[in-house]
Coordinates of N, CA and C in Angstrom, one line a residue:
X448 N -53.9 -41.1 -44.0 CA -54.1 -40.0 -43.0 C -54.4 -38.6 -43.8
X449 N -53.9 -38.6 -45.4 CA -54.3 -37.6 -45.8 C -55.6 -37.2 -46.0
X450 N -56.4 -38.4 -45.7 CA -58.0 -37.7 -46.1 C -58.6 -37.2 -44.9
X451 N -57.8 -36.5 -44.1 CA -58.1 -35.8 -42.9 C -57.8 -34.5 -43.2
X452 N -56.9 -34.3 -44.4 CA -56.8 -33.3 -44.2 C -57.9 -31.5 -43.9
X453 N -58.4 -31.7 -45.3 CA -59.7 -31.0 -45.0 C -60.6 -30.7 -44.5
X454 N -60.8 -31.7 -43.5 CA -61.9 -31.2 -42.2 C -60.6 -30.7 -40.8
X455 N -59.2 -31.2 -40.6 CA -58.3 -30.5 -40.0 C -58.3 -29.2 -40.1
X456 N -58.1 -28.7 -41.9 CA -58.0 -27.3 -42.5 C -59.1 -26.8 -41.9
X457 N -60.5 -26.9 -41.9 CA -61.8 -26.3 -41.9 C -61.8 -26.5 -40.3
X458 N -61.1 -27.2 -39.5 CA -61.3 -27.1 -38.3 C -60.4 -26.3 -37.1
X459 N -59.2 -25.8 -38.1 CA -58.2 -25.0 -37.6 C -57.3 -25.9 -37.1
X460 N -57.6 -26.6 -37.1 CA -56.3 -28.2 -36.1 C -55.0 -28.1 -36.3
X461 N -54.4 -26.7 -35.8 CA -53.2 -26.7 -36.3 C -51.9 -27.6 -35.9
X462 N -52.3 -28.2 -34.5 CA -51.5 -29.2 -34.1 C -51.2 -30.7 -34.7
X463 N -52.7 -31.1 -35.3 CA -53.2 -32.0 -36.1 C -52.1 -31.7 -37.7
X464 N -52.2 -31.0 -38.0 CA -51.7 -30.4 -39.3 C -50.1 -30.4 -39.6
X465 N -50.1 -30.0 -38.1 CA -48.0 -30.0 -38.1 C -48.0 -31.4 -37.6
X466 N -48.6 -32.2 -37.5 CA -48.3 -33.6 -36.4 C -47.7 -34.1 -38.1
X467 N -49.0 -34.1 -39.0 CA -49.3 -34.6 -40.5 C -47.9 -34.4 -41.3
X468 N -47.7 -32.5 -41.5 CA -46.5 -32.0 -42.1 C -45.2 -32.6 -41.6
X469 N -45.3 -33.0 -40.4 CA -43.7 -33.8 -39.6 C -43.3 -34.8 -40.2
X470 N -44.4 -35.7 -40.4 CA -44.3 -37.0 -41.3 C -44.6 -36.6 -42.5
X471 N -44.1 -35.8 -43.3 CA -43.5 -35.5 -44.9 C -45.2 -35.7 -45.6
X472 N -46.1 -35.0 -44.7 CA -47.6 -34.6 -45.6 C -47.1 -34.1 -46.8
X473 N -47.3 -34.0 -47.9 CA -47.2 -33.1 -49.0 C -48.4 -32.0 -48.9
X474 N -47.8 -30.5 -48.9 CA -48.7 -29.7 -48.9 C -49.6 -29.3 -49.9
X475 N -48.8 -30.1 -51.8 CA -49.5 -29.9 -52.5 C -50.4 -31.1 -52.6
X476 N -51.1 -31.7 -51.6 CA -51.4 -32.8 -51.8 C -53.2 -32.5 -52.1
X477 N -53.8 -33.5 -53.5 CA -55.0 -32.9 -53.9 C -56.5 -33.1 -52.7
X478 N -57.2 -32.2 -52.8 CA -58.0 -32.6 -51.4 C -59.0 -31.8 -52.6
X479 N -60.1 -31.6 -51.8 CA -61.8 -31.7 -52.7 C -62.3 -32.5 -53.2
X480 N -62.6 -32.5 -54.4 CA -63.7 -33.8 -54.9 C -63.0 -35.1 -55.6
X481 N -62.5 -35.2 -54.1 CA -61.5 -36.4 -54.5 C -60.0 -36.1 -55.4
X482 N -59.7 -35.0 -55.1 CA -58.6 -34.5 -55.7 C -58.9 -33.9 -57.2
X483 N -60.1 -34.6 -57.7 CA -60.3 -33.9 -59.4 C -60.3 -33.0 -60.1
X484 N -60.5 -31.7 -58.5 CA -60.3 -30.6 -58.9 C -59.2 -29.6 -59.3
X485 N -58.2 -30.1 -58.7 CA -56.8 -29.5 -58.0 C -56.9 -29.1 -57.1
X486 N -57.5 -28.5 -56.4 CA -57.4 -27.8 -55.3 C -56.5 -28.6 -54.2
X487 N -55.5 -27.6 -53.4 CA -54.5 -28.4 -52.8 C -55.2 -27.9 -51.4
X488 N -54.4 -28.8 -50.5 CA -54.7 -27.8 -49.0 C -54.2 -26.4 -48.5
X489 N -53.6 -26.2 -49.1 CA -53.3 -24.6 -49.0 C -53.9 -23.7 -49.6
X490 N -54.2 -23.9 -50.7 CA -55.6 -23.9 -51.5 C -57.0 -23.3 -50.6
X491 N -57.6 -24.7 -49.7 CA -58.8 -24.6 -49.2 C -58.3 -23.5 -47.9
X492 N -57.5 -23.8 -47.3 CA -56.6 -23.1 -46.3 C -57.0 -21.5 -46.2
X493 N -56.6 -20.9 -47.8 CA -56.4 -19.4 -48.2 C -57.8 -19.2 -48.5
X494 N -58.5 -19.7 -49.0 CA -60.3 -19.9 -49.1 C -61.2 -19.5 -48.1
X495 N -60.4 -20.3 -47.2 CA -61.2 -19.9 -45.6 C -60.7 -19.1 -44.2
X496 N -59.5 -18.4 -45.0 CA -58.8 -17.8 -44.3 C -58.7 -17.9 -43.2
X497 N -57.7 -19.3 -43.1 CA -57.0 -19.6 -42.2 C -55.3 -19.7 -42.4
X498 N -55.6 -18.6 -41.8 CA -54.1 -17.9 -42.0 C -52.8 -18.8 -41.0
X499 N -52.9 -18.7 -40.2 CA -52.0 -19.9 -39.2 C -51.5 -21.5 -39.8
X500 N -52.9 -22.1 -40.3 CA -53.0 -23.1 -41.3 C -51.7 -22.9 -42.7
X501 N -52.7 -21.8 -43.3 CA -51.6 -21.5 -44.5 C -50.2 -21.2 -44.2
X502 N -49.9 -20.9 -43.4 CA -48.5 -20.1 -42.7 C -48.0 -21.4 -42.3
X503 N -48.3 -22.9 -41.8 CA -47.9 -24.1 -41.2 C -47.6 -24.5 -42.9
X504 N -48.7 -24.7 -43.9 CA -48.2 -25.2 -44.9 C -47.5 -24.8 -46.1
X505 N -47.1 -23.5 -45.8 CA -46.2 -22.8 -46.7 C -44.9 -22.6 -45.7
X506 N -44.3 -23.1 -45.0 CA -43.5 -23.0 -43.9 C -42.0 -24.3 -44.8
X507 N -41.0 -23.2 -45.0 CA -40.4 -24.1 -45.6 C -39.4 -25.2 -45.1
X508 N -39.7 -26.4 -44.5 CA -38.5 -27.1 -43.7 C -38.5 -28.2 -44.0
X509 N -37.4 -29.3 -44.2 CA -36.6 -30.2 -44.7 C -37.5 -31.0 -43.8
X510 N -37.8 -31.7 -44.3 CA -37.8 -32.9 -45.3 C -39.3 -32.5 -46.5
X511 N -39.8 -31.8 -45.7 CA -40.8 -31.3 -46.4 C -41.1 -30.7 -48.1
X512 N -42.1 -31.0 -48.9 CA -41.6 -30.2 -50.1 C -42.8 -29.2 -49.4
X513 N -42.0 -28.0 -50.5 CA -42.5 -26.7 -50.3 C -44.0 -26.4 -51.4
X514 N -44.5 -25.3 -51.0 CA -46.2 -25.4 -51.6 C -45.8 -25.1 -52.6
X515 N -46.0 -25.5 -54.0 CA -46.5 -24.9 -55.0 C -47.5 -23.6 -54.8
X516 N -46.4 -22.1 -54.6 CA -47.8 -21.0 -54.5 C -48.2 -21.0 -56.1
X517 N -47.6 -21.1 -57.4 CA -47.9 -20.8 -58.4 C -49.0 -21.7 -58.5
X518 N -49.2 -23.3 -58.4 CA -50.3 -24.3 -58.9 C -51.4 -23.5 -59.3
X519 N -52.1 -24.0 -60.8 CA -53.6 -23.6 -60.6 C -54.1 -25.3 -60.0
X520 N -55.6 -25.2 -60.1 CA -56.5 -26.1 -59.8 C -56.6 -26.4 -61.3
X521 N -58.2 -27.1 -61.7 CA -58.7 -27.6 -63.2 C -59.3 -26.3 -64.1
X522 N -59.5 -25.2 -62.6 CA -60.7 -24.0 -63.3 C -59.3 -22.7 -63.2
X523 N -58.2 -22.9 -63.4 CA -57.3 -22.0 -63.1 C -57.3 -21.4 -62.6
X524 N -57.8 -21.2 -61.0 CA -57.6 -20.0 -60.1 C -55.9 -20.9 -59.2
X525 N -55.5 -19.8 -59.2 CA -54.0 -19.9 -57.9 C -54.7 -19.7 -56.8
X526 N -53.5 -20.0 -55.7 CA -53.7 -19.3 -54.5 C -54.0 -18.3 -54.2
X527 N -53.8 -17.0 -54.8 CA -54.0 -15.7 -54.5 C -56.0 -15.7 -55.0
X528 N -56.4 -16.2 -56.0 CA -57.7 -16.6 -56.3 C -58.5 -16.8 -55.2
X529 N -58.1 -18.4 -54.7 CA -58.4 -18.6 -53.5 C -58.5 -17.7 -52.3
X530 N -57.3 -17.4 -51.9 CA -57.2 -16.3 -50.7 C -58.2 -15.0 -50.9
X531 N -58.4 -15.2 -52.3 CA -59.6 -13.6 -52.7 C -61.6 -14.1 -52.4
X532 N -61.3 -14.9 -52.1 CA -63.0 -15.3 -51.7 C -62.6 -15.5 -50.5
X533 N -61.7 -15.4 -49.3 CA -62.0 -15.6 -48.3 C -62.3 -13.9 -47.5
X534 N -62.2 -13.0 -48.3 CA -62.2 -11.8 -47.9 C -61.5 -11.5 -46.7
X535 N -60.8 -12.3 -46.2 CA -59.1 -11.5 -45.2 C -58.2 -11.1 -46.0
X536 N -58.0 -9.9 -45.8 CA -56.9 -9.0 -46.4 C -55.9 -9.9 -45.7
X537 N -55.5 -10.1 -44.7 CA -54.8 -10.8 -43.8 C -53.6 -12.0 -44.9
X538 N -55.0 -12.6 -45.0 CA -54.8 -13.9 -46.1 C -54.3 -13.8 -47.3
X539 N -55.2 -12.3 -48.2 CA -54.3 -12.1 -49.4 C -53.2 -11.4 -49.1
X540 N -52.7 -10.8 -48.3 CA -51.6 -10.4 -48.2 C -50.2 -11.3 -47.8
X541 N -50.7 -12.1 -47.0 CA -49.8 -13.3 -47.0 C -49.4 -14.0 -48.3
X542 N -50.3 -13.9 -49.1 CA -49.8 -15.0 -50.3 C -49.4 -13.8 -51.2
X543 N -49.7 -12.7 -51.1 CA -49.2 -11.6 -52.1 C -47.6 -11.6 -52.0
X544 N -47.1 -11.6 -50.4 CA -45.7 -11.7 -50.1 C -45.1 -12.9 -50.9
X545 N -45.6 -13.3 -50.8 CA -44.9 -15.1 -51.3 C -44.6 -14.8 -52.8
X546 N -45.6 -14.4 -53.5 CA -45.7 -14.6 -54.9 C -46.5 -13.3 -55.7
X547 N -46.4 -12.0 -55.6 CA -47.0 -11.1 -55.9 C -47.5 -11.4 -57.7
X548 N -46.9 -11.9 -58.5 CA -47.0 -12.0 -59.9 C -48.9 -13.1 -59.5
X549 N -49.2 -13.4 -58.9 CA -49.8 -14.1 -59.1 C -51.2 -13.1 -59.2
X550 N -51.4 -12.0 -58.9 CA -52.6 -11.1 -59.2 C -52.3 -10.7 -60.0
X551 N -51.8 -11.1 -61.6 CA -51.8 -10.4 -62.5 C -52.5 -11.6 -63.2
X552 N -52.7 -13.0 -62.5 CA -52.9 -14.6 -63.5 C -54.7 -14.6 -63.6
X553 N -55.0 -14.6 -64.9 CA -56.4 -15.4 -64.5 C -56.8 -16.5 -64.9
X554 N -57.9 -16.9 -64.4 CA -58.1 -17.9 -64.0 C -59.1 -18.7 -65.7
X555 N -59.6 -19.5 -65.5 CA -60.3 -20.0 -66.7 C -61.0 -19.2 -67.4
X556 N -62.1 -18.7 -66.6 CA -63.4 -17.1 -66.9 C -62.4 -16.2 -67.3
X557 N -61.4 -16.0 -67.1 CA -60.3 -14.9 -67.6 C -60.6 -13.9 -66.2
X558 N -61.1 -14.0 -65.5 CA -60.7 -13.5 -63.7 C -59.4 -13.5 -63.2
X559 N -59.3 -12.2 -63.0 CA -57.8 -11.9 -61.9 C -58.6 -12.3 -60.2
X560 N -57.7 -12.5 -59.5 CA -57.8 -12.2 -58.5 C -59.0 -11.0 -58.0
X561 N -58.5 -9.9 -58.2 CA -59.0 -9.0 -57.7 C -60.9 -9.3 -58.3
X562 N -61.0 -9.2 -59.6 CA -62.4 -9.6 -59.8 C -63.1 -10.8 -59.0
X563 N -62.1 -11.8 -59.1 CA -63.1 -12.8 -57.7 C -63.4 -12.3 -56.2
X564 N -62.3 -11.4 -55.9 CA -62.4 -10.7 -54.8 C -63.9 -9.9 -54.9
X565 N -64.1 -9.3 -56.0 CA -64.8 -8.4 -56.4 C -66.7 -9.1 -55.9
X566 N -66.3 -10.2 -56.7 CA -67.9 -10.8 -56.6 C -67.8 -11.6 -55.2
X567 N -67.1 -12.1 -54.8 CA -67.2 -12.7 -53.4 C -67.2 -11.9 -52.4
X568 N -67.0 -10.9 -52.5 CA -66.9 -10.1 -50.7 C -66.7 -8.5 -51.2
X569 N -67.8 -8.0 -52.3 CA -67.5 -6.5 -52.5 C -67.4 -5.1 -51.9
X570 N -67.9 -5.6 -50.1 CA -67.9 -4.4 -49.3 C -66.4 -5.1 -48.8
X571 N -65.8 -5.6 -49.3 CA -64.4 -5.9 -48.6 C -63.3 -5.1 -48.7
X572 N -62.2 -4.6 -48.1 CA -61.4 -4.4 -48.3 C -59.9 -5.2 -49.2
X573 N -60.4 -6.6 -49.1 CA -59.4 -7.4 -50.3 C -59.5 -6.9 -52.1
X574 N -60.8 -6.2 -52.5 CA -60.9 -5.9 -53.6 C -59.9 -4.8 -53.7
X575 N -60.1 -3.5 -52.8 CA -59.4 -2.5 -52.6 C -57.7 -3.0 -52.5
X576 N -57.1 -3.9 -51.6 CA -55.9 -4.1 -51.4 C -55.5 -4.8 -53.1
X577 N -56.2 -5.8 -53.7 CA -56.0 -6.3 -54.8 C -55.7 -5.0 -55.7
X578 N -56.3 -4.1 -56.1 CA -56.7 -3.0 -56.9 C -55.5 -1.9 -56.6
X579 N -55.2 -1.9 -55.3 CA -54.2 -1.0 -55.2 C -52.7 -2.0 -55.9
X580 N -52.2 -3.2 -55.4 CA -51.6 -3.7 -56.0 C -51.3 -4.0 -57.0
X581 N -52.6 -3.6 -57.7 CA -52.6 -4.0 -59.3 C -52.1 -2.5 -60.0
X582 N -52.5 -1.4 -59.0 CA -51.7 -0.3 -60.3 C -50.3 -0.2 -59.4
X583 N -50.1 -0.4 -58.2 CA -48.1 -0.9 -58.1 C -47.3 -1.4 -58.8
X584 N -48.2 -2.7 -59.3 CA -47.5 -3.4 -60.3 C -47.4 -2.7 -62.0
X585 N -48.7 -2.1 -62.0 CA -48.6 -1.4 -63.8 C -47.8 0.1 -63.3
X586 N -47.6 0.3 -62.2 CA -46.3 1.3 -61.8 C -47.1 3.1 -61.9
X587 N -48.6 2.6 -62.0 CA -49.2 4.0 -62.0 C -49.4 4.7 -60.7
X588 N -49.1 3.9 -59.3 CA -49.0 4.4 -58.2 C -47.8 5.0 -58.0
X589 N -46.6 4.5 -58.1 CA -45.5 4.9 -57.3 C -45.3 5.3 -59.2
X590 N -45.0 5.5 -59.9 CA -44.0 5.7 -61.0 C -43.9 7.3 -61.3
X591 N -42.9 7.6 -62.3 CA -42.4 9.5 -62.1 C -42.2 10.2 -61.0
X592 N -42.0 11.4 -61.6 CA -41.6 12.2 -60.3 C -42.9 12.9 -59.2
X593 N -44.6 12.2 -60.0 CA -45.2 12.8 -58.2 C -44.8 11.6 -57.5
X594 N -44.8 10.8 -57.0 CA -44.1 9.5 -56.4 C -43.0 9.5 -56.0
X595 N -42.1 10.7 -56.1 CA -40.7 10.3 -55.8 C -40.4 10.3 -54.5
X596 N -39.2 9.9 -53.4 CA -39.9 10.0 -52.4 C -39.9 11.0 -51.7
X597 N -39.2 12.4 -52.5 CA -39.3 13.5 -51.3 C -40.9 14.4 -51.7
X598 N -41.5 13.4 -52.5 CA -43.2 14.1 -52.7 C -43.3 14.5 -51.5
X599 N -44.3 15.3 -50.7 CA -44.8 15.2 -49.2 C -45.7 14.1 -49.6
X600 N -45.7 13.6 -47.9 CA -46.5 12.4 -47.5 C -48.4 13.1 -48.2
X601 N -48.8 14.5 -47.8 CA -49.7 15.1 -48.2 C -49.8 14.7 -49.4
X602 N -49.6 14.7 -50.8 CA -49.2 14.6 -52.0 C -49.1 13.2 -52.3
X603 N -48.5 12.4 -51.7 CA -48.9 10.7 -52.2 C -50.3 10.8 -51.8
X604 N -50.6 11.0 -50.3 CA -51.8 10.2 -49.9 C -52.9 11.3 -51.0
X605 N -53.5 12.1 -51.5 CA -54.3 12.9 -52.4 C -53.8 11.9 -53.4
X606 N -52.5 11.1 -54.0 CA -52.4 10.4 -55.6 C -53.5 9.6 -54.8
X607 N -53.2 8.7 -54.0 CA -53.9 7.5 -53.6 C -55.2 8.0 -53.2
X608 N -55.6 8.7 -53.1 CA -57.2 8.8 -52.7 C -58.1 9.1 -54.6
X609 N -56.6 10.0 -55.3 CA -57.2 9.7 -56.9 C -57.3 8.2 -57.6
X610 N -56.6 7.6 -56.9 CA -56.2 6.3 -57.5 C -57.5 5.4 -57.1
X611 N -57.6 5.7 -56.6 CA -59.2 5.0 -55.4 C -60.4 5.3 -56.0
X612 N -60.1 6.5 -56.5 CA -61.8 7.2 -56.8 C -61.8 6.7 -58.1
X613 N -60.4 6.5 -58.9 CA -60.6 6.2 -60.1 C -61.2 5.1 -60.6
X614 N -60.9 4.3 -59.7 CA -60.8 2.8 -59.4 C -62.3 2.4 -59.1
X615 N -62.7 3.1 -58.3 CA -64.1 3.1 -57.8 C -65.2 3.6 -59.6
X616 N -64.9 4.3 -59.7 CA -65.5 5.0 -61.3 C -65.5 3.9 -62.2
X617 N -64.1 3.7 -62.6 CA -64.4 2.4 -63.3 C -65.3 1.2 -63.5
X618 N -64.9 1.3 -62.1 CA -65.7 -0.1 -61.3 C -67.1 -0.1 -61.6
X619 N -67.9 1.6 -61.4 CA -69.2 1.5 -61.7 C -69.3 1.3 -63.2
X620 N -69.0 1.7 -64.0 CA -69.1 1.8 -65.7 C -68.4 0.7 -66.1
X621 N -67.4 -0.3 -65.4 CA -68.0 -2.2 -65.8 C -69.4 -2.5 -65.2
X622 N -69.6 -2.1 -63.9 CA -71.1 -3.3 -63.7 C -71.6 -2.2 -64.1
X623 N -72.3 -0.9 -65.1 CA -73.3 -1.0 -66.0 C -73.5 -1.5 -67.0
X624 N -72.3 -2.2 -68.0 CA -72.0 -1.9 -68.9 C -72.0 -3.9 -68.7

């Protein structure tokens, strides 16, 4: 029954999916090209942002094993990789909750997240959500005293709109370069 999975996932069948999960589906269980890739169903799930899907398969209840959010696949993207080509903020932000270290991992190409985001969906807002997360985590957003929290709200939002433009700058002098 597991080789249902993937046209279930792609078809939204969430009832189909929890019917599967009841009887101890394994969520990391391998689906694509015959499994050779790694890619799990939570995997394709976060891909095509289907968020309800991924939220059924990361849902932690007994008897069930819980998703590997860390797994790579063969080409080392994680889930957060995945969830960054489906361009729902929605989606990366779901798996960001779960496992935020994982936009700092890259993948085979040496790709973060956010760069896959980058070439898959660049009028997107997931590049921007990835990008702001990435200087939270190196602590250049919130860190010292402009950040503290009696800054005025005026005063973060001006960091963050520097942090944006900065980001954006960059951004153009990699793709010249």
């Amino acid at each position: 029954e597991l080789s249902k999975l993937p046209r279930l996932i792609a078809a939204d069948d969430q009832a189909e999916i929890q019917r599967l999960l009841q009887h101890c589906a394994d969520p990391n269980h391998l689906i694509g090209s015959g499994g050779s890739d790694g890619e799990t169903a939570a995997m394709q799930a976060a891909a095509l942002g289907k968020r309800q899907v991924l939220a059924l398969l990361m849902a932690n209840s007994w008897p069930r094993p819980r998703v590997q959010i860390d797994r790579e696949d063969s080409s080392g993207n994680n889930l957060l990789h995945y969830a960054a080509r489906s361009c729902d903020p929605g989606t990366v932000e779901d798996v960001l909750r779960r496992d935020s270290s994982l936009a700092a991992k890259r993948n085979a190409e040496g790709k973060e997240p956010a760069q896959v985001a980058a070439s898959s969906c660049p009028t997107s807002d997931v590049y921007r959500l990835l990008r702001i997360h990435q200087g939270e985590r190196f602590g250049t957003l919130w860190s010292g005293t402009a950040m503290a929290a009696d800054t005025p709200a005026v005063a973060r939002a001006d960091l963050l709109h520097d942090l944006l433009q900065a980001i954006d700058d960059d951004d153009a002098i990699a793709t010249r370069n």
